[in-house]
Coordinates of C-alpha atoms in Angstrom, one line a residue:
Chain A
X160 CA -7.2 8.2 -32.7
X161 CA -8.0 7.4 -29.2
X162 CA -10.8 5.7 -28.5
X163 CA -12.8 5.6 -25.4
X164 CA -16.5 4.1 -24.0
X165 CA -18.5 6.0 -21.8
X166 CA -18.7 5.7 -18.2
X167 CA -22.5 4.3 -18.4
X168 CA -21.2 2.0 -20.6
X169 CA -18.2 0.9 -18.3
X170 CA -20.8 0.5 -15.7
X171 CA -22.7 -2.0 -17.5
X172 CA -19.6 -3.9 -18.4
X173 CA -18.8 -3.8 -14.8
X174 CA -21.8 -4.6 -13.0
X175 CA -21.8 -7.8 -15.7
X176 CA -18.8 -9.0 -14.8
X177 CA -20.0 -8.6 -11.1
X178 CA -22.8 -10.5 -11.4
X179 CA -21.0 -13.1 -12.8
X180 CA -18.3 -13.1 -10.1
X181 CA -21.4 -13.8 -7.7
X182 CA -22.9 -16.4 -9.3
X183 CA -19.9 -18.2 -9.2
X184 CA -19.4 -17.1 -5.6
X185 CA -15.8 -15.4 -6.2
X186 CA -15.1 -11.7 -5.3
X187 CA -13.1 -10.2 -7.9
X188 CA -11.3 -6.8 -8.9
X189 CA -13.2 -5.4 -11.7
X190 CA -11.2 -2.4 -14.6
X191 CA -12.3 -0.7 -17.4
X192 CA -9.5 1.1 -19.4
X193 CA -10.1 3.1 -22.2
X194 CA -8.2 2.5 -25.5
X195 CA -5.0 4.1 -24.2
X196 CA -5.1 2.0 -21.0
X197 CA -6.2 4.6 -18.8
X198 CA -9.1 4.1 -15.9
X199 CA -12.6 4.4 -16.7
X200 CA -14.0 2.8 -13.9
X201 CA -12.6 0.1 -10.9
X202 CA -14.4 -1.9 -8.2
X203 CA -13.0 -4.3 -5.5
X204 CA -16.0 -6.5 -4.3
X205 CA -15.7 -7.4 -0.4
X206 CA -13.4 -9.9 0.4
X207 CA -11.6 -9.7 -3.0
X208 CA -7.7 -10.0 -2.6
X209 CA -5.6 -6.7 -2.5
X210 CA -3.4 -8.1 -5.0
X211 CA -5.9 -8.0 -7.1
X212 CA -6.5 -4.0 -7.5
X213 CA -2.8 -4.1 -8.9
X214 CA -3.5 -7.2 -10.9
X215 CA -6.8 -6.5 -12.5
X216 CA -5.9 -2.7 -13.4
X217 CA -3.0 -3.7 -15.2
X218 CA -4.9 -6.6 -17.4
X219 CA -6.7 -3.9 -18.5
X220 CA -4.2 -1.8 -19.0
X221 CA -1.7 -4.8 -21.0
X222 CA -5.2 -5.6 -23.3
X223 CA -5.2 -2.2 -24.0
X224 CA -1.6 -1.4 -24.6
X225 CA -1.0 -4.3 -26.6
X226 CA -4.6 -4.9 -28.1
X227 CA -5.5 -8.4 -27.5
X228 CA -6.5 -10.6 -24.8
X229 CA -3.4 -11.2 -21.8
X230 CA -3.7 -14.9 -22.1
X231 CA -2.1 -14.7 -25.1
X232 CA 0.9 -13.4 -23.6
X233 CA 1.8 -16.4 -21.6
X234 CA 3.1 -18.9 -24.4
X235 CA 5.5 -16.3 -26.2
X236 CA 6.8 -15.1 -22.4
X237 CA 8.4 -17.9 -21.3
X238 CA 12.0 -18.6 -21.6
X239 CA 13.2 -19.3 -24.6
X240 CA 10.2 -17.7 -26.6
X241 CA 9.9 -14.1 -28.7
X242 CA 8.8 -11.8 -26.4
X243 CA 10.6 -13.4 -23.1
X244 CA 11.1 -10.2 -21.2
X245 CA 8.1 -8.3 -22.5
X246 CA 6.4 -9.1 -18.7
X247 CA 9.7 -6.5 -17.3
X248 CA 9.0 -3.3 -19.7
X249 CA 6.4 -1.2 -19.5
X250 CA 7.4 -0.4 -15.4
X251 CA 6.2 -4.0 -14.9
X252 CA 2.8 -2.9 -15.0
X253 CA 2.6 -5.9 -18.4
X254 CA 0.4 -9.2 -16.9
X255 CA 0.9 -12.4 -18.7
X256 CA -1.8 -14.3 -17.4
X257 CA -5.4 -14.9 -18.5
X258 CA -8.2 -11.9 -17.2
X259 CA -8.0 -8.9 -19.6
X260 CA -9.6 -8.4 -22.7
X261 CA -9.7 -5.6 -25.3
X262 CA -13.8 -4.0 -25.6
X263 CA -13.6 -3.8 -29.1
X264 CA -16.3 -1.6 -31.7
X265 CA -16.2 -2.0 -35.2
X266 CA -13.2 -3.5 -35.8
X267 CA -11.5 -1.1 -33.5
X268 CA -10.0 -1.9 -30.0
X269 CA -12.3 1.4 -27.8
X270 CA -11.1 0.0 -24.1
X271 CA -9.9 -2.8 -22.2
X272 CA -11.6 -5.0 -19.0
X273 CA -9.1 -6.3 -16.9
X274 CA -10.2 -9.1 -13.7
X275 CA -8.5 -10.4 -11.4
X276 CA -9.5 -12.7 -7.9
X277 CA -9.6 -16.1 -8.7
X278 CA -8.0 -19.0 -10.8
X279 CA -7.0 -17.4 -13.9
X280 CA -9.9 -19.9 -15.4
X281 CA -12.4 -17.8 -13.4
X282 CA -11.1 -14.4 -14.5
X283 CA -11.1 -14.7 -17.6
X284 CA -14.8 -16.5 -17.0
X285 CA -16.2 -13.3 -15.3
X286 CA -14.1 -11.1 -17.0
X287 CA -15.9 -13.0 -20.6
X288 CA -19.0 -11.6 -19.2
X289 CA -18.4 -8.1 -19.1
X290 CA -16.5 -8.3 -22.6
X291 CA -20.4 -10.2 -24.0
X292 CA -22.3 -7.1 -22.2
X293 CA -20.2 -5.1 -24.2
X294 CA -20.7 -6.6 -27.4
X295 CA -24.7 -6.3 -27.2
X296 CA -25.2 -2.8 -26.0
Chain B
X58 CA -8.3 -2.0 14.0
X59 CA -8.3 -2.0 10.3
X60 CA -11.6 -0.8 9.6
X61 CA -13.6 -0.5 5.9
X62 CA -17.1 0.1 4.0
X63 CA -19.0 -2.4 1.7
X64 CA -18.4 -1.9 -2.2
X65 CA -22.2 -1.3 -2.4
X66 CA -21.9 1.8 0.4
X67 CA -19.3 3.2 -1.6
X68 CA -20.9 2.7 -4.5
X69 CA -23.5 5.0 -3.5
X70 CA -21.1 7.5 -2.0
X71 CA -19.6 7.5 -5.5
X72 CA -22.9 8.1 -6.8
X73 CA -23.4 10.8 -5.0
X74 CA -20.7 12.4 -5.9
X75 CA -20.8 12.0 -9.1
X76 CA -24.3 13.7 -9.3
X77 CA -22.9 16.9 -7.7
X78 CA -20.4 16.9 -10.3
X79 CA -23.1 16.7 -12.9
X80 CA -25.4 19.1 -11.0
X81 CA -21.8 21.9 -11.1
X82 CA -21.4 20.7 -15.3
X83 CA -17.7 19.0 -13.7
X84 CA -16.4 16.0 -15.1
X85 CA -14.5 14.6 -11.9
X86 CA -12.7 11.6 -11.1
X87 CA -14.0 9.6 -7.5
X88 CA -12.3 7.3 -5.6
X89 CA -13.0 5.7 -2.5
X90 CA -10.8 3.3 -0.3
X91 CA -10.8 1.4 2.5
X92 CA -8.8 2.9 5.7
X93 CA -5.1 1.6 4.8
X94 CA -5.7 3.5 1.6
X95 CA -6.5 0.4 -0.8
X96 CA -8.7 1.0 -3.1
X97 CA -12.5 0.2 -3.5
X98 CA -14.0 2.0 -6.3
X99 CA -12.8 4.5 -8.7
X100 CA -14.4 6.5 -11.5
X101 CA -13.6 8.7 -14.4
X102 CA -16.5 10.8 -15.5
X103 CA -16.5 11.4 -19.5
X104 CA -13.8 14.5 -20.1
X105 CA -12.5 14.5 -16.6
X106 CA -8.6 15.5 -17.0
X107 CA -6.4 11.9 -16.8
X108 CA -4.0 13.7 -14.2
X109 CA -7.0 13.6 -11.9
X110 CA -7.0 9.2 -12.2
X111 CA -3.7 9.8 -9.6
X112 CA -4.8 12.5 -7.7
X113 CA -8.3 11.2 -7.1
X114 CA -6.8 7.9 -5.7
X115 CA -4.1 9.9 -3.7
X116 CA -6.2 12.3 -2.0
X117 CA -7.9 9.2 -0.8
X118 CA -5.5 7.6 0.0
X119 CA -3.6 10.8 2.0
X120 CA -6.9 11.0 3.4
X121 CA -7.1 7.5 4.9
X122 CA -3.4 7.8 6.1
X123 CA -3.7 10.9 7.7
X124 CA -7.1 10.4 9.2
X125 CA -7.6 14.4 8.1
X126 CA -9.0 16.6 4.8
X127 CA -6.0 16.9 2.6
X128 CA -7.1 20.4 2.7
X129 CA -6.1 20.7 5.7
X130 CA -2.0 20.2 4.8
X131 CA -1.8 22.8 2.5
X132 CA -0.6 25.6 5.3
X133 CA 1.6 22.9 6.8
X134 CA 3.6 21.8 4.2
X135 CA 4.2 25.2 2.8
X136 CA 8.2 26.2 3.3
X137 CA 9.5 27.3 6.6
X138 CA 6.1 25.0 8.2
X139 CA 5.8 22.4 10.3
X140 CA 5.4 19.8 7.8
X141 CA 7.3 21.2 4.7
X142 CA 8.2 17.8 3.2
X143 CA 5.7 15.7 3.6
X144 CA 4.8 16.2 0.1
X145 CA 7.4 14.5 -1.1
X146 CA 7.3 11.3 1.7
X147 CA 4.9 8.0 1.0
X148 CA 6.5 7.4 -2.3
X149 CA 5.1 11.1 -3.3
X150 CA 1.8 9.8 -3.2
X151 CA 0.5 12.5 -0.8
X152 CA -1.3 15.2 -2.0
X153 CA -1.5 18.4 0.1
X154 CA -4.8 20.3 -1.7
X155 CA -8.3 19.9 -0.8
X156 CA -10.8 17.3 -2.6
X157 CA -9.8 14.3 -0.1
X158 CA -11.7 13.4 3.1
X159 CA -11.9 10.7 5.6
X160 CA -15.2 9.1 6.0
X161 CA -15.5 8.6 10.1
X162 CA -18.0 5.8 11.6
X163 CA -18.4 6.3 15.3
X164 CA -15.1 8.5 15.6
X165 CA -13.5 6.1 13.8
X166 CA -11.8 6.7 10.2
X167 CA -13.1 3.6 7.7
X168 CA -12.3 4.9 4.3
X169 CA -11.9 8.1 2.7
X170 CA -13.2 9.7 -0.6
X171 CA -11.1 11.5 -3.1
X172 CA -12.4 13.8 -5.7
X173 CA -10.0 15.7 -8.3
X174 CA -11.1 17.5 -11.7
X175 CA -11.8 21.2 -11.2
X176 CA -10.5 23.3 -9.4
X177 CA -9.6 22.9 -5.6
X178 CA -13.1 24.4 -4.2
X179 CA -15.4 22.4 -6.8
X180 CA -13.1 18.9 -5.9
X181 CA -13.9 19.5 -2.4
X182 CA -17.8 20.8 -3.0
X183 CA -18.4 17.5 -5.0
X184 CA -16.0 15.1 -2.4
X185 CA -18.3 16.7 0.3
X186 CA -21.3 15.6 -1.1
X187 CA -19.9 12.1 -1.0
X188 CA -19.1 12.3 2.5
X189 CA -22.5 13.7 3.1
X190 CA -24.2 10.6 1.4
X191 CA -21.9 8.0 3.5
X192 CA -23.0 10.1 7.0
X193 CA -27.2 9.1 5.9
X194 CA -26.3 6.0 5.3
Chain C
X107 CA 33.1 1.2 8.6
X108 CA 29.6 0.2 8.8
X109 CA 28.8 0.8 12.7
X110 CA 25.1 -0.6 13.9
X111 CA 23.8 -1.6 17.5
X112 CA 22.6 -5.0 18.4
X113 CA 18.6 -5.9 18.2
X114 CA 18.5 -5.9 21.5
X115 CA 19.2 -2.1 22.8
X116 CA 17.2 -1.2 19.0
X117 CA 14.2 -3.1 21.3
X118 CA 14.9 -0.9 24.5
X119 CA 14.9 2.3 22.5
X120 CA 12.0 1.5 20.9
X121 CA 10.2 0.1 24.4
X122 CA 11.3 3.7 25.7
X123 CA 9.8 5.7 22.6
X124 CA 6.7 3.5 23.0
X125 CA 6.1 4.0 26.6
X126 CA 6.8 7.9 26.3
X127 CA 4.4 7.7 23.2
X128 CA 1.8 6.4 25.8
X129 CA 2.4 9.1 28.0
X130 CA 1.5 11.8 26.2
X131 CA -1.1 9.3 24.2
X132 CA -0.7 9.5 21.1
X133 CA 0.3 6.2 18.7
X134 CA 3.1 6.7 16.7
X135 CA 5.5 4.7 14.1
X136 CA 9.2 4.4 15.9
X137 CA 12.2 2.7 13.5
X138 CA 15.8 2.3 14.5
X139 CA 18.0 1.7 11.4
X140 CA 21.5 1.4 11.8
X141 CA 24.0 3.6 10.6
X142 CA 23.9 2.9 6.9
X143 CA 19.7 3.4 7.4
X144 CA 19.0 -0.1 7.0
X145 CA 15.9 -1.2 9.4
X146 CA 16.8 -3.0 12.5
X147 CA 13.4 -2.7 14.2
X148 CA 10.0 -0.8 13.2
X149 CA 7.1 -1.1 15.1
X150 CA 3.3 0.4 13.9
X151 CA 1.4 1.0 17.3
X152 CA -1.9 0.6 17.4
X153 CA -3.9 3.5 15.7
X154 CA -1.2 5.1 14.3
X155 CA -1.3 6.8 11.0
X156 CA -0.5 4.2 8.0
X157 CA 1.1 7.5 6.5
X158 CA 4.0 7.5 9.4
X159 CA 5.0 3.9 8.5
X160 CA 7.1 5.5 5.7
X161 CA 7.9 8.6 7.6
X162 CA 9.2 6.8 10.5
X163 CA 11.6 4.4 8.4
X164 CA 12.8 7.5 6.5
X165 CA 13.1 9.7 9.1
X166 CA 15.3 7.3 10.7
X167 CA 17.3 6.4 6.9
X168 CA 17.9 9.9 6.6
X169 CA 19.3 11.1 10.1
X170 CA 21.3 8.2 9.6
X171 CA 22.2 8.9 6.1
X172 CA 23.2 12.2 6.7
X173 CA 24.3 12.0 10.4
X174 CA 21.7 14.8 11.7
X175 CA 18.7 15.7 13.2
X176 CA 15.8 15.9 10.4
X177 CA 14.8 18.5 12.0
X178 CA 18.3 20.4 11.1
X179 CA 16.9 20.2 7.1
X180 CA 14.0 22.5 7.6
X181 CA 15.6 25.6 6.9
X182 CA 18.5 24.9 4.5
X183 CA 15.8 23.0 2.0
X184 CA 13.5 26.1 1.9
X185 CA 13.5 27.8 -1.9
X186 CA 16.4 30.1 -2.0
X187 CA 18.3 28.1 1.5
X188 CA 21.3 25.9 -0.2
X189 CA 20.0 22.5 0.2
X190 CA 16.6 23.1 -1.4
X191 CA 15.9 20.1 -3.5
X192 CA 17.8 17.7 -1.1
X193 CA 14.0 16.3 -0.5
X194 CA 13.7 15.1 -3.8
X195 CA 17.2 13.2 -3.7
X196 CA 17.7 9.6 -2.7
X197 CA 14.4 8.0 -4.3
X198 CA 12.4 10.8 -2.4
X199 CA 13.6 8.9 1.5
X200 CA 14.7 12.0 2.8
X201 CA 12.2 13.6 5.5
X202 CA 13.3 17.1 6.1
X203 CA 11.1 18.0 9.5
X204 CA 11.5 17.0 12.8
X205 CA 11.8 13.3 14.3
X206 CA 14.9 11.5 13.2
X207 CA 17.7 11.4 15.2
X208 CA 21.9 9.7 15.3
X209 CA 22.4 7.4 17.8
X210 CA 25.9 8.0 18.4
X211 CA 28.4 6.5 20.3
X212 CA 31.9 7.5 21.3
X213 CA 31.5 10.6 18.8
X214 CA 30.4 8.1 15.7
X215 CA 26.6 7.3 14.5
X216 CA 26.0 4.2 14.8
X217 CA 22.5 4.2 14.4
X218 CA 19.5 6.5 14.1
X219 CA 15.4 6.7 15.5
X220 CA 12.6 7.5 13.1
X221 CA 9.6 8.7 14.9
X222 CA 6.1 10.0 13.3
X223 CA 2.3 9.9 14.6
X224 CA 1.7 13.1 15.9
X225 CA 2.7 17.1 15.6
X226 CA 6.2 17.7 14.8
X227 CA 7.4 18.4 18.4
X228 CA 5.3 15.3 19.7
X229 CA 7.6 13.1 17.3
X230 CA 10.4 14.9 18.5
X231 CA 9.8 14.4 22.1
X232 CA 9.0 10.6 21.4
X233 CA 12.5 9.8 19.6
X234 CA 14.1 12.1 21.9
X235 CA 13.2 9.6 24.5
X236 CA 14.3 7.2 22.7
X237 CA 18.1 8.5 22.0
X238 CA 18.4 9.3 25.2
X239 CA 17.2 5.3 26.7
X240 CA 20.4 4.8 24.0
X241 CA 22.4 7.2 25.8
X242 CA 21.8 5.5 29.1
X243 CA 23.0 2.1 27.5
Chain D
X276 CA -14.3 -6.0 6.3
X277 CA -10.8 -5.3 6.9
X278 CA -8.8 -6.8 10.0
X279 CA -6.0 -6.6 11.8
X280 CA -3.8 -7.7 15.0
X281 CA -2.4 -5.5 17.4
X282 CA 0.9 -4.5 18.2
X283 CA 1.4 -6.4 21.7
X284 CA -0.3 -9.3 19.5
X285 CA 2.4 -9.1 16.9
X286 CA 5.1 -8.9 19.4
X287 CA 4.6 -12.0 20.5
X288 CA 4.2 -13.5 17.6
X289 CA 7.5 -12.0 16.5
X290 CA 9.3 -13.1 19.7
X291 CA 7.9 -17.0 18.9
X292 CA 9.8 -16.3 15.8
X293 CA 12.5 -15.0 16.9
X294 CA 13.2 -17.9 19.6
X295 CA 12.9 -20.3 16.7
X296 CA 15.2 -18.7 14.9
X297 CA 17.9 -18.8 17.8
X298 CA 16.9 -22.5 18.4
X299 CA 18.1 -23.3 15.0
X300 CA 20.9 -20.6 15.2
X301 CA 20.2 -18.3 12.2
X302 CA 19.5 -15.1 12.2
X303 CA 16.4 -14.0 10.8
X304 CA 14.4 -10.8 9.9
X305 CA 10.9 -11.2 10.9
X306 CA 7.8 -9.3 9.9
X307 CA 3.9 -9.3 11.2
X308 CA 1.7 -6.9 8.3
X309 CA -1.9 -6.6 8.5
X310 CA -4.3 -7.8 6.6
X311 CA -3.5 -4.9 3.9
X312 CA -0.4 -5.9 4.0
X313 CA 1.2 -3.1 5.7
X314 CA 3.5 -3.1 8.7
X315 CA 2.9 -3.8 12.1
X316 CA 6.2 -5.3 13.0
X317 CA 9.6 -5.9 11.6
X318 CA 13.0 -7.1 13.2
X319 CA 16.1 -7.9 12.0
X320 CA 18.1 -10.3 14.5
X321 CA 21.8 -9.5 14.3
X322 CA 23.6 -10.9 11.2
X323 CA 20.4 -11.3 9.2
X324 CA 21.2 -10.3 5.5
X325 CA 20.2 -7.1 4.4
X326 CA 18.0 -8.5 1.5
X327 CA 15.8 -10.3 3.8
X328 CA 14.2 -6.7 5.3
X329 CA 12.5 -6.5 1.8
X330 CA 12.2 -10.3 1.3
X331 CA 10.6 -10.6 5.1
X332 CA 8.4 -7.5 4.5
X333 CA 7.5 -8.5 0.9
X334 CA 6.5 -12.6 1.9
X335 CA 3.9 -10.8 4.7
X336 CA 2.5 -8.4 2.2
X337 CA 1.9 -11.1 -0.5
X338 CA 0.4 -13.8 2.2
X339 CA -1.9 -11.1 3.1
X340 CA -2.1 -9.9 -0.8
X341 CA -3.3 -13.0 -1.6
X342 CA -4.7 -14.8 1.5
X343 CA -2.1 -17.7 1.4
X344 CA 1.0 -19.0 2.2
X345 CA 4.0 -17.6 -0.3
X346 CA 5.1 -21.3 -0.7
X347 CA 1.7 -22.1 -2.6
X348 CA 3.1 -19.6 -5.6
X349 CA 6.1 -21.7 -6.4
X350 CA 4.6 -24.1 -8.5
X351 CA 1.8 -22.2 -10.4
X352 CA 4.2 -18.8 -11.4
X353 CA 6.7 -21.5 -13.1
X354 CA 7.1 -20.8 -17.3
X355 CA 4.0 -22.7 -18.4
X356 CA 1.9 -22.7 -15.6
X357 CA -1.0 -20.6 -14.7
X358 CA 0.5 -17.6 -12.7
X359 CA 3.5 -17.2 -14.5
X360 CA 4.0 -13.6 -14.5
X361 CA 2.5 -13.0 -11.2
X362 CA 5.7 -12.5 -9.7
X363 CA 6.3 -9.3 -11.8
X364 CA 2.7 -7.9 -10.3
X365 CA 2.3 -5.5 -7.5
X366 CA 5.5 -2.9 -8.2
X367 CA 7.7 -6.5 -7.6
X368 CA 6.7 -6.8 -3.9
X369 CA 5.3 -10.4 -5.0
X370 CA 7.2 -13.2 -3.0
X371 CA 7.2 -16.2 -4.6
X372 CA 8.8 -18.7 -2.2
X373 CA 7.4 -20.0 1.0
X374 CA 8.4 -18.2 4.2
X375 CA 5.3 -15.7 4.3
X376 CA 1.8 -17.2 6.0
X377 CA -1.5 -15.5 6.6
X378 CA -2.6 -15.2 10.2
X379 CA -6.1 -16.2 10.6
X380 CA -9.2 -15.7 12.9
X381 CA -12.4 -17.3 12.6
X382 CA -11.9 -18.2 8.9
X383 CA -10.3 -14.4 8.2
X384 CA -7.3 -13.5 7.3
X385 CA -6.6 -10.8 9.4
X386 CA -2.8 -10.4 9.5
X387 CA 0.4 -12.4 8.2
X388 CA 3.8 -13.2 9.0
X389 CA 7.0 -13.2 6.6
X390 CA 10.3 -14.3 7.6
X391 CA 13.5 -14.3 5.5
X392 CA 17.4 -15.3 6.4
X393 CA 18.1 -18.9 5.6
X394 CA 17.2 -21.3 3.6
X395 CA 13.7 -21.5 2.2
X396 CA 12.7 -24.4 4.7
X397 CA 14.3 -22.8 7.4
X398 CA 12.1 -19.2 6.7
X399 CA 8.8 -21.5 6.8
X400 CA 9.9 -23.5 10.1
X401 CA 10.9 -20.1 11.9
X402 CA 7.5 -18.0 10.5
X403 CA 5.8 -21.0 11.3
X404 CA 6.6 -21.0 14.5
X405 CA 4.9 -17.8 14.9
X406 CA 1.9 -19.0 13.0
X407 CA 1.6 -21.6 15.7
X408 CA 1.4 -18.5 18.7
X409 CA -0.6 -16.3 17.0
X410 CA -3.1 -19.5 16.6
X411 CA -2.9 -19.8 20.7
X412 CA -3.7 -16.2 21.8

């Protein structure tokens, strides 16, 4: 079945991860996918790099489409490893790197929150944040 | 030059929008960019049609490129007009329908708001009210 | 074989489209490709739509793909005319109205403009005054 | 807030370019984006490859993608590192090897350069070039 989270809910997740994008002072690209990697909701604080709408809606959609966090992607990508070549399918639209994380609800994987706009450290920092807001509401 | 609106005014323009959609029982998707057509925010309301993700952020983004409604290319672009083909130029991301408009800050074109979900007349009802909202502001 | 025309008279048909762009004031997007549509010069002028950066270039890749005025696609693309669909061939690049035109030489095209900013005609006029600063060459 | 540069601006920055280029006698294509990364300017001397019109276009949108100079990605998109995978990002337009440089006022990126045609060293000494006259206006 496909899941999904409400937009109210997205909001919250987003305006978490915001806040924590301020407090450490770096304007991000914020997504919330639903379970099938789709949009919910997408915000590109001022100043955040354009790159970064691409990148950040595509974490979302990777956590989504594969169900798990994109920074585990990056060992088994490289040359030489199991899925070298998984980053080219999916009409490159697959991110490798640290930032997205599945919103998951008993047990189930309901959504995705993709960030990108800093180191990949820092993404996946702010992008933590919206993933806790989730977990308590 | 380049011009474009703080997240937090386009937040509200979303906002906005989003409560005209509720007031007509809509669903809708809202997107708002910046004037090169990037995007700055962009919303799925629960139930609103996935088809209306792209046409949401294309209608803005026709908007900002045309500096004009979107409504305003559907005679245009109709065969044996002035502009028949245009729908299929800018990597077919054009849309020629209404439900798109430029927001305009002293006669200049800053962003543009694009609303899809219903039909043609409701998009551009609930897109208006955005616009509204960014002209108080 | 592949015929093209130096950077330098590409330059002075685009200075001439420019200046008769100024004229009749209106900012427009001019390319010259050369004769296999490849981009020799393009040039964004100030306040001109970000749609007619792709226009332009394809207006210019398809005069020169197809040795012709865009503006001679109008009719025979209309639903029922014998080249309808030709806009949705070659990755969507072909522009089917007004404002690309050959740059020939000694009967061969060796070249072609891409004009788009304004009303069909106002393109038309601009690259027009560009092929014929070419002519003068 | 989004910037830009205009045209007459980014002609002169593409002519600095361009003289470069002939001092060191290869032909380059040269592009000046804004600071959303699309096109203000674009040349391609005579004998420039054909790849570099997408390379030159493509190091200008990521240095204004990502508000730094392409030759910064080398190292951290590399199997192992932190990036890896970012070069698969943005539909491909990422450019991952110096040549492309942000053009900067008062601290803001408002513009950038990319250059492509000869060796990687060459492409930063030639766009460089046109760093340093966009830095004197």
């Amino acid at each position: 079945m496909v899941e999904s989270i409400p937009l109210e809910t997205a909001k919250e997740v987003a305006d978490a991860a915001e806040q924590r994008a301020e407090e450490i002072d770096n304007p991000m690209v914020i997504t919330v996918a639903n379970s099938e990697g789709n949009l919910i909701i997408n915000r590109r604080m001022d100043g955040a790099w354009l790159a970064s709408v691409d990148i950040s809606r595509n974490k979302a959609y990777t956590s989504a489409a594969l169900d798990m966090p994109t920074e585990d992607l990056a060992e088994p990508t490289k040359p030489g490893e199991s899925l070298y070549g998984l980053q080219n399918t999916n009409d490159n639209n697959m991110v490798i790197f640290g930032g997205g994380y599945p919103l998951m609800e008993n047990g189930d994987v309901v959504g995705a929150i993709g960030v990108s706009g800093g180191a990949v450290e820092q993404d996946m920092d702010v992008a933590s944040s919206g993933v806790d807001r989730f977990d308590e509401l």
